[in-house]
Amino acid sequence: MSAKVLLHVGTPKTGTSYVQDVLFRNQRLLAEHGILYPADRFDAHFLAALDLMRLPWGGLETEAVGAWDRLAERVREHRGTAIVSHEILATASRSQVGRALESLGHGSGTEVHLVLSVRDLVRQIPAEWQENVKHRSTLSYAAFLEQVRDPARESRIATWFWGVQEIPDILDRWGHDLPPERVHLVTVPPPGGAPELLWQRFSRVFGLGDVDLDLHAERANPSLGVPETALLRRVNRAANKVVEPAHYRPLVRELLAHQTLSRRIRSPRLALPPAVHPWAQQLAAAWSEEVARRGYDVVGDLADLAGAPPLSRWSDPDRPAEKQVAGAAVDAIKALLLENVRLREEEARLHGELDEARRALDRSYLRPSYRLREKLVRRLQGGRAGRGALAVYRRLRGRSSRSA
Amino acid sequence: MTSAGTPGGTSGERRAWGWVTSLRKGGTTPWAAWTGEAEARGRVLPGAQQLELLRRLNEAGRPEPQLVRRVLEASAPGRGRPDLELVGAVDPGPFGPRPVDPADLPDDELVRVATSVLAEDLAATALPDHADPARRGPGRPPWRRRFRLVGDPWLADAARHALAERGRHPGGRGATVLVLADDLATMLTDAWRSRVLGEGAPPWRDWLDDAVSRDRVPPRVDVLRALRTWSDRVGCDRVRLVLDPAALPRLAGTRRPLPPAPALPADGAELARRTAPVLGLLALPERRARLLREALLPRLVAAGGPPLGVPAELEGWVHDRAEWVRREVLAAGYPVVGDVDRLLPRVREGAREPSDAGVLDLAVRLLLAGASQDHQRGSEDR
């Protein structure tokens, strides 16, 4: 049984991909310090979360069968500190939280600590819309904002958004059984601060200060600008019905969004419309007050949740500058062309291999007796008498084989 | 959040726990009419969706204690509304979703929870331990009639399975290609139902509206495309459009009639559509496919219900397309087995689309029936 489990449950877009990448790549080093990050693949904890929450995810869930139980078993078998981290856990229901905590050893002697990394709504709202677009959504930014702000919260967009973003509610569900000193809130610093500050906060809460980790990031979840997101939404509208999720992930999300469009960093950034700002900041103030009242361990500063003031020049992704979208589209076409070249070369190579395999097969395919019987049937089928004989034979054969 | 941790709890919380206790014992009183109180009996109160589903189960029968526990512990799978608090049990705070009266919940929300429990039942079903019949038996002798089944996937899958059971496997050199078809309206429902039990499908109307908006028959039931493709590939003389199911055994080299394709009703298909993705998280793909076909499908067929049909407003489009296909088949001179007029839609009674109430009723019946007797529970072979 683990002595201590650090359970990081969100929220999305708070540097979680970076944290998980560092933990994944440094597993061996962490193990030398008695810290377990149990993952045989980068997305192991994501799959475990899908399994725990029974969350279909465009076919990826087929790889998640039993993943949570396997993860929890490894955590229970470890004698030290274990870290579990995935941001979609934030949306787990109360009963799923109960199952998760119990399976990790809560109530059986394990000291479970909850970690929730949080960022201001001013950045989170546009980031969530962008995540939706990167997951095939065609919803406009205005419609997204309308659904998120609807007090009824009945749409799929709204239930997911608040499920992973409403800090007091997430802490209600996840921290319900834990004393407040074991609930740690890591705040994301405001934009423009030292880039290493967020990692330092994570490092402190995970107790990694003494471990000389390789902090070079291989994976991240980079953001897109306004014209790039608008382009992607148009691509979704045009291609969703003809591109299956299994192809969408590598081609659109990875190749186009992450590897190509995210490199265009000089385009206008997505931001909250100035008119929505006061509502978001009012909400953030209420959350900060509630969190402070509950007495959780805050790593960082609750003032970080206030967010930056509205932009003086806000760019609307529903009405982007077409010249900028065209620029992004050219980059996208170039990337797809290069990928096509790579695939054509690969296709030519495989054709060569296949031809060689066919030639080898032809040399050894048919046994002589089979060839003979086939030749006989073909010859019989060529003449009237032969066809008659074959029909008689088939009738007799049918009768005799009926009981078989 | 209401909790067992609050000593004694508020009056609203005690009333909620009283309702939970009553429902556990088979009570059917709606939440709004409930007045009794009880002490907390759990870590947290179950969600409104779970409690209302249990109440519906109690109204419909006598759920086993194990089923009661599983329903109360279940969470709605997939994306959608979270577990909700009972209105009147807690003060609506400034955070989290609003509490609800469970009676106001749409049937769709209760179906979500039911699919989770139903998928667990399926995942725990022991399947007969035999290999796929298509892989059994000795090799095909060269004199056996060779055929290949294409066309309507619902008909073709059923026929392929029945023939494989008799040792008649499709394929082989020189096989005659049998393009199975029916009237277009039926084939559309067949194509959708086949997707439901296969890779998954959007709701019936979404799927159908998409096909109509593109003015295209879905590829799986595009008879003309199949006829053209196979004629180009193997020659017109080795292709048959089969519209007479009674002729199929002879064409496949057997005499006994084949069993008809399963009649999966509209609500049954929708319940399968909703349950299949959840099952994908509980069983590996190959086993999931078998569970859907061999465990869920027979239960849904046995439960009965009106068949699925095309909505009245789309009948014109379906008729025009079917008429066009018929003309093209005749013009191209493809060999037809049966009456070519069978391609035209026939008047059939049925549901134009599944209903949430019907799907919930069906889910409740299946949950109460539990795993069938010949399917022993046992998740060890998962």
Tab-separated table of C-alpha atoms in Angstrom, chain B residues 120-363:
chain	number	residue	atom	x	y	z
B	120	GLU	CA	-22.163	-4.094	-16.848
B	121	ASP	CA	-24.701	-6.908	-17.204
B	122	LEU	CA	-23.546	-7.530	-20.737
B	123	ALA	CA	-19.864	-7.372	-19.870
B	124	ALA	CA	-20.435	-10.035	-17.219
B	125	THR	CA	-22.183	-12.346	-19.671
B	126	ALA	CA	-20.429	-15.616	-20.414
B	127	LEU	CA	-20.428	-16.278	-24.138
B	128	PRO	CA	-20.388	-19.775	-25.622
B	129	ASP	CA	-16.807	-20.847	-25.972
B	130	HIS	CA	-16.631	-21.528	-29.667
B	131	ALA	CA	-14.633	-20.082	-32.473
B	132	ASP	CA	-16.245	-17.957	-35.138
B	133	PRO	CA	-18.139	-20.435	-37.356
B	134	ALA	CA	-16.640	-18.753	-40.345
B	135	ARG	CA	-13.263	-20.036	-39.281
B	136	ARG	CA	-14.295	-23.617	-38.608
B	137	GLY	CA	-14.425	-26.665	-40.796
B	138	PRO	CA	-12.221	-28.114	-43.499
B	139	GLY	CA	-11.229	-26.234	-46.605
B	140	ARG	CA	-13.769	-25.690	-49.361
B	141	PRO	CA	-13.850	-28.460	-51.985
B	142	PRO	CA	-13.571	-27.112	-55.543
B	143	TRP	CA	-17.000	-28.435	-56.638
B	144	ARG	CA	-18.929	-26.596	-53.963
B	145	ARG	CA	-20.936	-23.621	-55.225
B	146	ARG	CA	-19.013	-20.468	-54.490
B	147	PHE	CA	-20.666	-17.255	-53.535
B	148	ARG	CA	-19.906	-13.926	-52.027
B	149	LEU	CA	-22.501	-11.967	-50.036
B	150	VAL	CA	-22.605	-8.205	-50.357
B	151	GLY	CA	-25.292	-5.515	-50.318
B	152	ASP	CA	-27.623	-4.838	-47.390
B	153	PRO	CA	-25.288	-5.462	-44.414
B	154	TRP	CA	-28.063	-6.522	-42.050
B	155	LEU	CA	-29.279	-9.207	-44.479
B	156	ALA	CA	-25.786	-10.187	-45.574
B	157	ASP	CA	-24.438	-10.577	-42.023
B	158	ALA	CA	-27.390	-12.743	-40.991
B	159	ALA	CA	-27.146	-14.908	-44.108
B	160	ARG	CA	-23.374	-15.194	-43.838
B	161	HIS	CA	-23.658	-16.349	-40.248
B	162	ALA	CA	-26.420	-18.881	-40.994
B	163	LEU	CA	-24.523	-20.295	-43.954
B	164	ALA	CA	-21.277	-20.475	-42.038
B	165	GLU	CA	-23.113	-22.514	-39.394
B	166	ARG	CA	-23.770	-25.039	-42.174
B	167	GLY	CA	-20.193	-25.016	-43.280
B	168	ARG	CA	-20.967	-22.872	-46.320
B	169	HIS	CA	-18.375	-20.150	-46.255
B	170	PRO	CA	-18.414	-17.293	-48.740
B	171	GLY	CA	-15.528	-16.536	-51.041
B	172	GLY	CA	-13.218	-18.520	-53.241
B	173	ARG	CA	-12.142	-18.278	-56.835
B	174	GLY	CA	-14.908	-17.705	-59.345
B	175	ALA	CA	-17.519	-17.008	-56.683
B	176	THR	CA	-20.867	-15.599	-57.775
B	177	VAL	CA	-21.466	-12.256	-56.117
B	178	LEU	CA	-24.904	-12.094	-54.519
B	179	VAL	CA	-25.981	-8.498	-53.909
B	180	LEU	CA	-28.688	-8.759	-51.256
B	181	ALA	CA	-31.253	-6.010	-51.277
B	182	ASP	CA	-34.731	-5.048	-50.191
B	183	ASP	CA	-36.866	-1.976	-50.546
B	184	LEU	CA	-34.845	1.178	-49.920
B	185	ALA	CA	-36.702	2.223	-46.763
B	186	THR	CA	-35.945	-1.123	-45.140
B	187	MET	CA	-32.366	-1.064	-46.347
B	188	LEU	CA	-31.829	2.351	-44.784
B	189	THR	CA	-32.952	1.058	-41.407
B	190	ASP	CA	-30.791	-2.026	-41.978
B	191	ALA	CA	-27.724	0.066	-42.707
B	192	TRP	CA	-28.232	2.142	-39.571
B	193	ARG	CA	-28.903	-0.878	-37.344
B	194	SER	CA	-25.823	-2.534	-38.722
B	195	ARG	CA	-23.729	0.494	-37.811
B	196	VAL	CA	-25.306	0.587	-34.356
B	197	LEU	CA	-24.020	-2.911	-33.636
B	198	GLY	CA	-20.757	-2.271	-35.443
B	199	GLU	CA	-18.660	0.836	-35.219
B	200	GLY	CA	-21.437	2.922	-33.650
B	201	ALA	CA	-23.892	5.365	-35.155
B	202	PRO	CA	-25.369	8.813	-34.618
B	203	PRO	CA	-29.089	9.005	-33.775
B	204	TRP	CA	-31.372	7.625	-36.496
B	205	ARG	CA	-32.721	10.982	-37.627
B	206	ASP	CA	-29.282	12.626	-37.672
B	207	TRP	CA	-27.901	9.799	-39.737
B	208	LEU	CA	-30.854	9.725	-42.117
B	209	ASP	CA	-31.091	13.493	-42.481
B	210	ASP	CA	-27.418	13.565	-43.357
B	211	ALA	CA	-27.939	11.041	-46.152
B	212	VAL	CA	-30.958	12.935	-47.477
B	213	SER	CA	-29.209	16.304	-47.294
B	214	ARG	CA	-26.415	14.905	-49.440
B	215	ASP	CA	-28.968	13.256	-51.728
B	216	ARG	CA	-26.959	10.073	-51.473
B	217	VAL	CA	-27.855	6.569	-50.461
B	218	PRO	CA	-25.366	5.406	-47.801
B	219	PRO	CA	-22.630	3.314	-49.458
B	220	ARG	CA	-23.571	0.162	-47.561
B	221	VAL	CA	-26.985	-0.017	-49.209
B	222	ASP	CA	-26.099	1.601	-52.503
B	223	VAL	CA	-27.218	-1.331	-54.630
B	224	LEU	CA	-26.224	0.241	-57.910
B	225	ARG	CA	-22.731	0.947	-56.704
B	226	ALA	CA	-22.349	-2.631	-55.508
B	227	LEU	CA	-23.634	-4.000	-58.824
B	228	ARG	CA	-21.309	-1.764	-60.842
B	229	THR	CA	-18.275	-2.423	-58.681
B	230	TRP	CA	-18.659	-6.177	-58.740
B	231	SER	CA	-19.623	-6.342	-62.400
B	232	ASP	CA	-16.480	-4.421	-63.268
B	233	ARG	CA	-14.434	-6.664	-61.060
B	234	VAL	CA	-15.749	-10.153	-61.905
B	235	GLY	CA	-18.052	-9.664	-64.909
B	236	CYS	CA	-21.796	-9.151	-65.079
B	237	ASP	CA	-22.510	-12.885	-65.510
B	238	ARG	CA	-21.152	-13.611	-62.035
B	239	VAL	CA	-23.266	-11.000	-60.251
B	240	ARG	CA	-26.897	-11.397	-59.087
B	241	LEU	CA	-29.166	-8.867	-57.469
B	242	VAL	CA	-31.066	-11.001	-54.945
B	243	LEU	CA	-34.485	-9.642	-54.028
B	244	ASP	CA	-36.095	-12.968	-53.203
B	245	PRO	CA	-34.816	-14.219	-49.811
B	246	ALA	CA	-36.267	-17.660	-50.526
B	247	ALA	CA	-33.887	-18.072	-53.456
B	248	LEU	CA	-30.776	-17.364	-51.429
B	249	PRO	CA	-30.166	-20.899	-50.077
B	250	ARG	CA	-30.152	-22.343	-53.595
B	251	LEU	CA	-27.754	-19.660	-54.796
B	252	ALA	CA	-25.450	-20.430	-51.906
B	253	GLY	CA	-25.538	-24.158	-52.531
B	254	THR	CA	-27.807	-25.311	-49.747
B	255	ARG	CA	-31.432	-26.422	-49.699
B	256	ARG	CA	-32.807	-25.652	-46.264
B	257	PRO	CA	-34.326	-22.193	-45.907
B	258	LEU	CA	-32.257	-19.667	-44.019
B	259	PRO	CA	-33.588	-18.021	-40.851
B	260	PRO	CA	-34.764	-14.432	-41.411
B	261	ALA	CA	-32.532	-11.568	-40.318
B	262	PRO	CA	-33.254	-10.523	-36.711
B	263	ALA	CA	-36.130	-8.061	-36.357
B	264	LEU	CA	-34.553	-5.429	-34.147
B	265	PRO	CA	-37.280	-2.935	-33.169
B	266	ALA	CA	-36.853	0.828	-33.197
B	267	ASP	CA	-36.480	1.302	-29.433
B	268	GLY	CA	-34.249	-1.759	-29.174
B	269	ALA	CA	-31.926	-0.357	-31.817
B	270	GLU	CA	-31.725	2.952	-29.996
B	271	LEU	CA	-30.996	1.256	-26.674
B	272	ALA	CA	-28.249	-0.743	-28.383
B	273	ARG	CA	-26.880	2.476	-29.869
B	274	ARG	CA	-26.725	4.054	-26.427
B	275	THR	CA	-25.312	0.996	-24.676
B	276	ALA	CA	-22.659	0.003	-27.211
B	277	PRO	CA	-20.222	2.870	-26.471
B	278	VAL	CA	-20.367	2.168	-22.734
B	279	LEU	CA	-19.718	-1.487	-23.391
B	280	GLY	CA	-16.647	-0.374	-25.320
B	281	LEU	CA	-15.150	0.652	-21.982
B	282	LEU	CA	-15.942	-2.671	-20.335
B	283	ALA	CA	-15.027	-5.226	-22.994
B	284	LEU	CA	-12.302	-5.517	-25.596
B	285	PRO	CA	-13.440	-4.842	-29.185
B	286	GLU	CA	-13.791	-8.450	-30.348
B	287	ARG	CA	-15.696	-9.484	-27.244
B	288	ARG	CA	-17.766	-6.324	-27.340
B	289	ALA	CA	-18.859	-7.143	-30.886
B	290	ARG	CA	-19.886	-10.640	-29.843
B	291	LEU	CA	-21.705	-9.376	-26.738
B	292	LEU	CA	-23.740	-6.970	-28.837
B	293	ARG	CA	-24.658	-9.608	-31.427
B	294	GLU	CA	-24.968	-12.684	-29.263
B	295	ALA	CA	-26.121	-11.346	-25.886
B	296	LEU	CA	-27.855	-8.002	-26.392
B	297	LEU	CA	-29.427	-8.447	-29.831
B	298	PRO	CA	-31.463	-11.581	-28.961
B	299	ARG	CA	-32.792	-9.885	-25.829
B	300	LEU	CA	-33.806	-6.782	-27.743
B	301	VAL	CA	-35.452	-8.842	-30.477
B	302	ALA	CA	-37.312	-10.910	-27.866
B	303	ALA	CA	-38.525	-7.750	-26.125
B	304	GLY	CA	-40.391	-6.837	-29.305
B	305	GLY	CA	-41.740	-3.470	-30.355
B	306	PRO	CA	-42.560	-1.627	-33.541
B	307	PRO	CA	-39.969	-1.779	-36.304
B	308	LEU	CA	-38.091	1.294	-37.394
B	309	GLY	CA	-39.341	3.134	-40.439
B	310	VAL	CA	-38.599	6.209	-42.478
B	311	PRO	CA	-40.280	9.443	-41.317
B	312	ALA	CA	-43.240	10.502	-43.425
B	313	GLU	CA	-41.559	13.689	-44.632
B	314	LEU	CA	-38.699	11.690	-46.164
B	315	GLU	CA	-40.850	9.053	-47.854
B	316	GLY	CA	-40.934	11.071	-51.079
B	317	TRP	CA	-37.146	11.208	-51.290
B	318	VAL	CA	-36.883	7.497	-50.529
B	319	HIS	CA	-39.470	6.622	-53.159
B	320	ASP	CA	-37.778	8.757	-55.833
B	321	ARG	CA	-34.367	7.244	-55.112
B	322	ALA	CA	-35.767	3.718	-55.104
B	323	GLU	CA	-37.583	4.297	-58.386
B	324	TRP	CA	-34.381	5.621	-59.932
B	325	VAL	CA	-32.396	2.601	-58.725
B	326	ARG	CA	-35.031	0.266	-60.160
B	327	ARG	CA	-34.851	1.996	-63.545
B	328	GLU	CA	-31.053	1.862	-63.606
B	329	VAL	CA	-31.001	-1.814	-62.673
B	330	LEU	CA	-33.381	-2.634	-65.520
B	331	ALA	CA	-31.545	-0.407	-67.984
B	332	ALA	CA	-28.165	-1.936	-67.172
B	333	GLY	CA	-29.594	-5.443	-67.456
B	334	TYR	CA	-28.170	-6.799	-64.234
B	335	PRO	CA	-29.408	-10.323	-63.497
B	336	VAL	CA	-32.152	-10.100	-60.864
B	337	VAL	CA	-33.364	-12.933	-58.669
B	338	GLY	CA	-36.892	-12.061	-57.601
B	339	ASP	CA	-39.211	-9.227	-58.479
B	340	VAL	CA	-37.361	-5.995	-59.237
B	341	ASP	CA	-40.340	-4.062	-57.837
B	342	ARG	CA	-39.230	-5.186	-54.391
B	343	LEU	CA	-36.770	-2.314	-54.548
B	344	LEU	CA	-39.665	0.126	-54.187
B	345	PRO	CA	-40.810	1.135	-50.680
B	346	ARG	CA	-43.791	-0.735	-49.333
B	347	VAL	CA	-46.351	0.503	-46.835
B	348	ARG	CA	-45.238	-0.747	-43.441
B	349	GLU	CA	-46.436	-0.011	-39.948
B	350	GLY	CA	-43.755	1.030	-37.513
B	351	ALA	CA	-42.099	3.788	-35.539
B	352	ARG	CA	-40.713	6.697	-37.515
B	353	GLU	CA	-38.010	7.079	-34.902
B	354	PRO	CA	-37.236	5.639	-31.461
B	355	SER	CA	-38.913	7.276	-28.467
B	356	ASP	CA	-37.089	8.146	-25.236
B	357	ALA	CA	-40.008	6.790	-23.194
B	358	GLY	CA	-39.975	3.523	-25.125
B	359	VAL	CA	-36.210	3.176	-24.781
B	360	LEU	CA	-36.398	3.795	-21.031
B	361	ASP	CA	-39.229	1.300	-20.651
B	362	LEU	CA	-37.186	-1.273	-22.548
B	363	ALA	CA	-34.063	-0.562	-20.485
